């Protein structure tokens, strides 16, 4: 590094292109001379950001023909071309799994809980549990893929100083929270058993034969606390996932990858779906209370 002679180095991204400019001596001790009036072979390497680091397998050779532009030996040239973007397949898979799980399955799972009185038991619970389980499986896969990709390229994950740092740290926090959420779901306190409805002569004798439904048993304090925390953490994860998908799509585009869904399309989908589900659930509860009040 102390022998580096590059000057006026710039790296810029614009309109899906990366432009690297620099000035270098044509002849240096212990170096291969650069031909100012002919073809030269250069090594190139591309990483996932403008920060210097190990570039993985994205490297190769390219021919560049220079032309003298100033008397005295100075030369210039432009090397153009299209290369395979680093780790595009990995980050595309990461993004598709994240969008499928947190952008589609999770909103449907939460909406099924909001609309449980409309969907009815046990259908709403089956939808809720199935889609959340699928999201959890996808979360494990996409988290492992991200850590593997960074490790393979010799880059530190979950560290500060990079444009993707907030996305990485939020991803780690979400992964820990979703693991706790799943464990909490399996350890949930059971509802109290429903009382047996009297039948036949006993029902008529007790005056309960014509009642619409028996009084519901009271939930335990532990169950009430668990439901509150479960709903709170679930909706917190949904909010964090919106931030993650939004930032992830921005990072994906900034690296020059072809975007599979725009941020506008994502917000339109998740906002409209959750908005409609919330309004339907609130409307149903309002009408149910109004109907009960009229009895």
Tab-separated table of C-alpha atoms in Angstrom:
chain	number	residue	atom	x	y	z
A	1	UNK	CA	0.000	0.000	0.000
A	2	UNK	CA	2.912	2.378	0.721
A	3	UNK	CA	4.000	1.869	-2.907
A	4	UNK	CA	0.611	2.824	-4.319
A	5	UNK	CA	0.996	5.441	-7.051
A	6	UNK	CA	-2.604	5.866	-8.201
A	7	UNK	CA	-3.796	9.476	-8.099
A	8	UNK	CA	-7.141	11.247	-8.599
A	9	UNK	CA	-9.098	8.047	-7.891
A	10	UNK	CA	-12.890	8.279	-8.032
A	11	UNK	CA	-15.653	5.645	-7.991
A	12	UNK	CA	-19.177	6.718	-8.840
A	13	UNK	CA	-22.485	4.980	-9.570
A	14	UNK	CA	-25.168	6.534	-11.767
A	15	UNK	CA	-27.944	5.142	-13.973
A	16	UNK	CA	-26.946	1.546	-13.265
A	17	UNK	CA	-23.299	2.109	-14.255
A	18	UNK	CA	-20.093	2.263	-12.198
A	19	UNK	CA	-17.385	4.673	-13.393
A	20	UNK	CA	-13.838	4.308	-12.044
A	21	UNK	CA	-11.282	6.984	-12.930
A	22	UNK	CA	-7.645	7.225	-11.897
A	23	UNK	CA	-4.224	8.496	-12.973
A	24	UNK	CA	-1.202	6.163	-13.004
A	25	UNK	CA	2.398	6.362	-14.122
A	26	UNK	CA	3.184	4.553	-17.374
A	27	UNK	CA	6.575	3.311	-16.207
A	28	UNK	CA	7.508	2.337	-12.662
A	29	UNK	CA	10.261	0.291	-11.080
A	30	UNK	CA	9.433	-3.418	-10.689
A	31	UNK	CA	6.201	-2.979	-12.638
A	32	UNK	CA	5.119	-3.994	-16.135
A	33	UNK	CA	5.302	-0.955	-18.410
A	34	UNK	CA	2.020	0.410	-19.736
A	35	UNK	CA	1.986	0.847	-23.523
A	36	UNK	CA	0.712	4.401	-24.259
A	37	UNK	CA	-0.042	3.593	-27.904
A	38	UNK	CA	-1.397	0.070	-27.971
A	39	UNK	CA	-3.200	-2.749	-26.167
A	40	UNK	CA	-2.620	-3.512	-22.507
A	41	UNK	CA	-3.912	-6.305	-20.290
A	42	UNK	CA	-5.424	-5.172	-17.007
A	43	UNK	CA	-6.738	-7.121	-14.032
A	44	UNK	CA	-10.122	-6.087	-12.715
A	45	UNK	CA	-12.117	-7.051	-9.621
A	46	UNK	CA	-15.557	-6.011	-8.392
A	47	UNK	CA	-16.905	-6.081	-4.848
A	48	UNK	CA	-20.326	-5.444	-3.329
A	49	UNK	CA	-19.583	-1.833	-2.305
A	50	UNK	CA	-17.069	0.973	-2.827
A	51	UNK	CA	-15.241	-0.093	0.347
A	52	UNK	CA	-12.020	-1.947	-0.404
A	53	UNK	CA	-12.191	-5.608	0.573
A	54	UNK	CA	-11.978	-9.141	-0.715
A	55	UNK	CA	-13.856	-9.397	-4.012
A	56	UNK	CA	-14.591	-13.115	-4.080
A	57	UNK	CA	-14.658	-14.780	-7.477
A	58	UNK	CA	-15.742	-11.655	-9.396
A	59	UNK	CA	-12.459	-10.839	-11.118
A	60	UNK	CA	-10.821	-11.318	-14.481
A	61	UNK	CA	-8.717	-9.881	-17.333
A	62	UNK	CA	-9.545	-7.192	-19.876
A	63	UNK	CA	-7.782	-5.600	-22.834
A	64	UNK	CA	-7.494	-1.805	-22.956
A	65	UNK	CA	-5.980	0.108	-25.865
A	66	UNK	CA	-4.486	3.482	-24.897
A	67	UNK	CA	-3.795	6.496	-27.057
A	68	UNK	CA	-1.284	9.266	-26.439
A	69	UNK	CA	-3.153	12.456	-25.631
A	70	UNK	CA	-0.340	14.792	-24.517
A	71	UNK	CA	3.197	15.137	-25.887
A	72	UNK	CA	5.635	13.665	-23.421
A	73	UNK	CA	4.129	10.222	-22.969
A	74	UNK	CA	0.803	10.717	-21.217
A	75	UNK	CA	-1.940	8.402	-22.430
A	76	UNK	CA	-5.609	7.847	-21.812
A	77	UNK	CA	-8.207	5.223	-22.575
A	78	UNK	CA	-11.705	4.064	-21.700
A	79	UNK	CA	-12.478	0.477	-20.845
A	80	UNK	CA	-16.139	-0.417	-21.180
A	81	UNK	CA	-18.034	-3.638	-20.732
A	82	UNK	CA	-20.683	-5.525	-18.869
A	83	UNK	CA	-19.752	-8.040	-16.227
A	84	UNK	CA	-21.711	-10.302	-13.939
A	85	UNK	CA	-22.593	-8.343	-10.816
A	86	UNK	CA	-21.097	-9.790	-7.612
A	87	UNK	CA	-23.347	-12.113	-5.618
A	88	UNK	CA	-26.415	-11.158	-7.660
A	89	UNK	CA	-27.907	-14.652	-7.439
A	90	UNK	CA	-27.452	-14.783	-3.648
A	91	UNK	CA	-28.931	-11.338	-2.948
A	92	UNK	CA	-31.769	-11.913	-5.390
A	93	UNK	CA	-32.667	-15.150	-3.587
A	94	UNK	CA	-32.352	-13.335	-0.259
A	95	UNK	CA	-34.713	-10.593	-1.428
A	96	UNK	CA	-37.303	-12.922	-2.952
A	97	UNK	CA	-37.451	-15.032	0.219
A	98	UNK	CA	-37.755	-11.913	2.390
A	99	UNK	CA	-40.529	-10.446	0.251
A	100	UNK	CA	-42.412	-13.754	0.053
A	101	UNK	CA	-42.249	-14.333	3.806
A	102	UNK	CA	-42.470	-10.859	5.310
A	103	UNK	CA	-44.117	-9.045	2.426
A	104	UNK	CA	-46.851	-11.577	1.598
A	105	UNK	CA	-47.240	-14.414	4.117
A	106	UNK	CA	-46.878	-12.354	7.301
A	107	UNK	CA	-49.460	-9.687	6.324
A	108	UNK	CA	-51.936	-12.476	5.484
A	109	UNK	CA	-51.215	-14.231	8.806
A	110	UNK	CA	-51.778	-11.036	10.795
A	111	UNK	CA	-54.874	-10.136	8.787
A	112	UNK	CA	-56.335	-13.566	9.580
A	113	UNK	CA	-55.922	-12.793	13.289
A	114	UNK	CA	-57.549	-9.368	12.912
A	115	UNK	CA	-60.482	-10.946	11.063
A	116	UNK	CA	-60.814	-14.070	13.224
A	117	UNK	CA	-64.459	-13.331	14.056
A	118	UNK	CA	-65.281	-13.186	10.345
A	119	UNK	CA	-63.222	-16.178	9.215
A	120	UNK	CA	-64.158	-18.272	12.227
A	121	UNK	CA	-62.310	-20.886	14.250
A	122	UNK	CA	-60.321	-22.979	13.646
A	123	UNK	CA	-59.780	-21.760	10.063
A	124	UNK	CA	-58.262	-18.399	11.028
A	125	UNK	CA	-55.832	-20.094	13.431
A	126	UNK	CA	-54.720	-22.640	10.819
A	127	UNK	CA	-54.002	-19.829	8.329
A	128	UNK	CA	-52.205	-17.821	11.011
A	129	UNK	CA	-50.014	-20.711	12.167
A	130	UNK	CA	-49.243	-22.082	8.676
A	131	UNK	CA	-48.192	-18.760	7.140
A	132	UNK	CA	-46.160	-17.725	10.187
A	133	UNK	CA	-44.389	-21.093	10.159
A	134	UNK	CA	-43.526	-20.679	6.478
A	135	UNK	CA	-42.199	-17.178	7.185
A	136	UNK	CA	-40.038	-18.547	10.002
A	137	UNK	CA	-38.539	-21.198	7.698
A	138	UNK	CA	-37.833	-18.584	5.018
A	139	UNK	CA	-36.281	-16.293	7.663
A	140	UNK	CA	-33.813	-18.989	8.680
A	141	UNK	CA	-32.853	-19.569	5.036
A	142	UNK	CA	-32.448	-15.904	4.064
A	143	UNK	CA	-30.558	-15.061	7.271
A	144	UNK	CA	-28.135	-17.956	6.732
A	145	UNK	CA	-27.659	-16.975	3.081
A	146	UNK	CA	-26.780	-13.367	3.996
A	147	UNK	CA	-24.256	-14.405	6.656
A	148	UNK	CA	-22.711	-16.985	4.300
A	149	UNK	CA	-22.368	-14.481	1.447
A	150	UNK	CA	-20.639	-11.877	3.619
A	151	UNK	CA	-18.373	-14.484	5.218
A	152	UNK	CA	-17.374	-15.925	1.839
A	153	UNK	CA	-16.327	-12.464	0.655
A	154	UNK	CA	-14.281	-11.832	3.800
A	155	UNK	CA	-16.597	-9.048	4.976
A	156	UNK	CA	-17.752	-8.418	8.514
A	157	UNK	CA	-21.480	-8.771	9.064
A	158	UNK	CA	-23.488	-6.656	11.573
A	159	UNK	CA	-20.677	-4.071	11.756
A	160	UNK	CA	-21.058	-0.312	11.405
A	161	UNK	CA	-19.588	1.938	8.743
A	162	UNK	CA	-21.314	0.417	5.708
A	163	UNK	CA	-24.409	1.658	3.835
A	164	UNK	CA	-26.113	-1.639	4.673
A	165	UNK	CA	-25.300	-1.559	8.422
A	166	UNK	CA	-28.793	-0.551	9.577
A	167	UNK	CA	-30.346	-3.230	7.372
A	168	UNK	CA	-27.996	-5.887	8.749
A	169	UNK	CA	-28.548	-4.996	12.393
A	170	UNK	CA	-32.301	-4.787	12.000
A	171	UNK	CA	-32.204	-8.186	10.315
A	172	UNK	CA	-30.318	-9.661	13.272
A	173	UNK	CA	-32.776	-8.152	15.763
A	174	UNK	CA	-35.734	-9.461	13.761
A	175	UNK	CA	-34.245	-12.939	13.524
A	176	UNK	CA	-33.822	-13.113	17.306
A	177	UNK	CA	-37.326	-11.739	17.924
A	178	UNK	CA	-39.019	-14.078	15.438
A	179	UNK	CA	-37.312	-17.071	17.094
A	180	UNK	CA	-38.678	-15.929	20.468
A	181	UNK	CA	-42.084	-15.343	18.867
A	182	UNK	CA	-42.225	-18.892	17.524
A	183	UNK	CA	-41.085	-20.403	20.829
A	184	UNK	CA	-43.678	-18.292	22.644
A	185	UNK	CA	-46.354	-19.523	20.268
A	186	UNK	CA	-45.642	-23.152	21.155
A	187	UNK	CA	-45.504	-22.312	24.881
A	188	UNK	CA	-48.762	-20.330	24.949
A	189	UNK	CA	-51.014	-20.882	27.973
A	190	UNK	CA	-54.136	-22.829	27.063
A	191	UNK	CA	-57.581	-21.308	27.111
A	192	UNK	CA	-59.857	-22.464	29.936
A	193	UNK	CA	-62.125	-25.344	28.929
A	194	UNK	CA	-65.547	-24.381	27.658
A	195	UNK	CA	-68.393	-25.257	30.074
A	196	UNK	CA	-70.538	-28.223	29.170
A	197	UNK	CA	-73.912	-27.221	27.830
A	198	UNK	CA	-76.750	-28.958	29.746
A	199	UNK	CA	-78.960	-31.223	27.698
A	200	UNK	CA	-82.447	-32.701	27.791
A	201	UNK	CA	-84.482	-32.431	30.964
A	202	UNK	CA	-81.634	-30.814	32.906
A	203	UNK	CA	-81.480	-27.981	30.398
A	204	UNK	CA	-85.222	-27.392	30.573
A	205	UNK	CA	-85.197	-27.595	34.356
A	206	UNK	CA	-82.378	-25.072	34.667
A	207	UNK	CA	-83.977	-22.724	32.166
A	208	UNK	CA	-81.005	-22.771	29.810
A	209	UNK	CA	-82.394	-24.694	26.866
A	210	UNK	CA	-83.275	-21.588	24.907
A	211	UNK	CA	-80.142	-19.548	25.667
A	212	UNK	CA	-78.076	-18.740	22.575
A	213	UNK	CA	-74.776	-19.710	24.159
A	214	UNK	CA	-73.308	-20.503	27.527
A	215	UNK	CA	-71.281	-17.861	29.297
A	216	UNK	CA	-67.679	-17.876	28.105
A	217	UNK	CA	-65.072	-18.888	30.715
A	218	UNK	CA	-62.692	-16.193	31.942
A	219	UNK	CA	-59.112	-16.225	30.635
A	220	UNK	CA	-56.315	-16.445	33.170
A	221	UNK	CA	-54.104	-13.426	33.791
A	222	UNK	CA	-51.153	-15.330	32.308
A	223	UNK	CA	-53.139	-15.975	29.103
A	224	UNK	CA	-54.183	-12.313	28.873
A	225	UNK	CA	-50.576	-11.171	29.328
A	226	UNK	CA	-49.342	-13.694	26.764
A	227	UNK	CA	-51.910	-12.554	24.164
A	228	UNK	CA	-50.918	-8.911	24.675
A	229	UNK	CA	-47.189	-9.608	24.278
A	230	UNK	CA	-47.741	-11.981	21.338
A	231	UNK	CA	-49.816	-9.425	19.433
A	232	UNK	CA	-47.446	-6.573	20.305
A	233	UNK	CA	-44.305	-8.416	19.180
A	234	UNK	CA	-46.051	-9.736	16.063
A	235	UNK	CA	-47.122	-6.283	14.932
A	236	UNK	CA	-43.685	-4.898	15.851
A	237	UNK	CA	-42.109	-7.524	13.599
A	238	UNK	CA	-44.503	-6.525	10.824
A	239	UNK	CA	-43.443	-2.878	11.173
A	240	UNK	CA	-39.745	-3.815	11.200
A	241	UNK	CA	-40.245	-5.990	8.125
A	242	UNK	CA	-41.664	-3.016	6.220
A	243	UNK	CA	-38.490	-1.057	6.997
A	244	UNK	CA	-36.321	-4.061	6.086
A	245	UNK	CA	-37.959	-4.691	2.736
A	246	UNK	CA	-37.890	-0.990	1.856
A	247	UNK	CA	-34.191	-0.625	2.754
A	248	UNK	CA	-33.375	-3.945	1.126
A	249	UNK	CA	-34.900	-2.888	-2.180
A	250	UNK	CA	-32.920	0.364	-2.013
A	251	UNK	CA	-29.668	-1.518	-1.372
A	252	UNK	CA	-30.467	-3.976	-4.141
A	253	UNK	CA	-30.967	-1.166	-6.629
A	254	UNK	CA	-27.889	0.753	-5.403
A	255	UNK	CA	-25.707	-2.278	-6.162
A	256	UNK	CA	-26.907	-2.210	-9.753
A	257	UNK	CA	-29.065	-5.325	-9.639
A	258	UNK	CA	-32.277	-5.433	-11.713
A	259	UNK	CA	-35.067	-4.811	-9.196
A	260	UNK	CA	-37.738	-7.553	-9.084
A	261	UNK	CA	-40.296	-5.242	-7.410
A	262	UNK	CA	-40.234	-1.473	-6.939
A	263	UNK	CA	-40.606	0.180	-3.544
A	264	UNK	CA	-43.737	1.903	-4.832
A	265	UNK	CA	-45.335	-1.411	-5.789
A	266	UNK	CA	-44.419	-2.887	-2.401
A	267	UNK	CA	-45.974	-0.014	-0.434
A	268	UNK	CA	-49.068	-0.109	-2.640
A	269	UNK	CA	-49.547	-3.835	-1.982
A	270	UNK	CA	-48.856	-3.982	1.747
A	271	UNK	CA	-50.601	-0.683	2.519
A	272	UNK	CA	-53.781	-1.507	0.621
A	273	UNK	CA	-54.021	-5.103	1.867
A	274	UNK	CA	-53.428	-4.342	5.542
A	275	UNK	CA	-55.559	-1.210	5.346
A	276	UNK	CA	-58.546	-3.100	3.941
A	277	UNK	CA	-58.115	-5.972	6.428
A	278	UNK	CA	-57.953	-3.548	9.362
A	279	UNK	CA	-61.025	-1.602	8.255
A	280	UNK	CA	-62.996	-4.815	7.680
A	281	UNK	CA	-62.068	-6.104	11.171
A	282	UNK	CA	-62.945	-2.790	12.854
A	283	UNK	CA	-66.198	-2.523	10.889
A	284	UNK	CA	-67.243	-6.033	11.864
A	285	UNK	CA	-66.568	-5.378	15.569
A	286	UNK	CA	-68.538	-2.124	15.409
A	287	UNK	CA	-71.539	-3.799	13.792
A	288	UNK	CA	-71.386	-6.684	16.295
A	289	UNK	CA	-71.436	-4.281	19.241
A	290	UNK	CA	-74.279	-2.321	17.685
A	291	UNK	CA	-76.265	-5.529	17.204
A	292	UNK	CA	-75.641	-6.582	20.832
A	293	UNK	CA	-76.798	-3.184	22.017
A	294	UNK	CA	-80.088	-3.546	20.207
A	295	UNK	CA	-80.929	-6.816	21.984
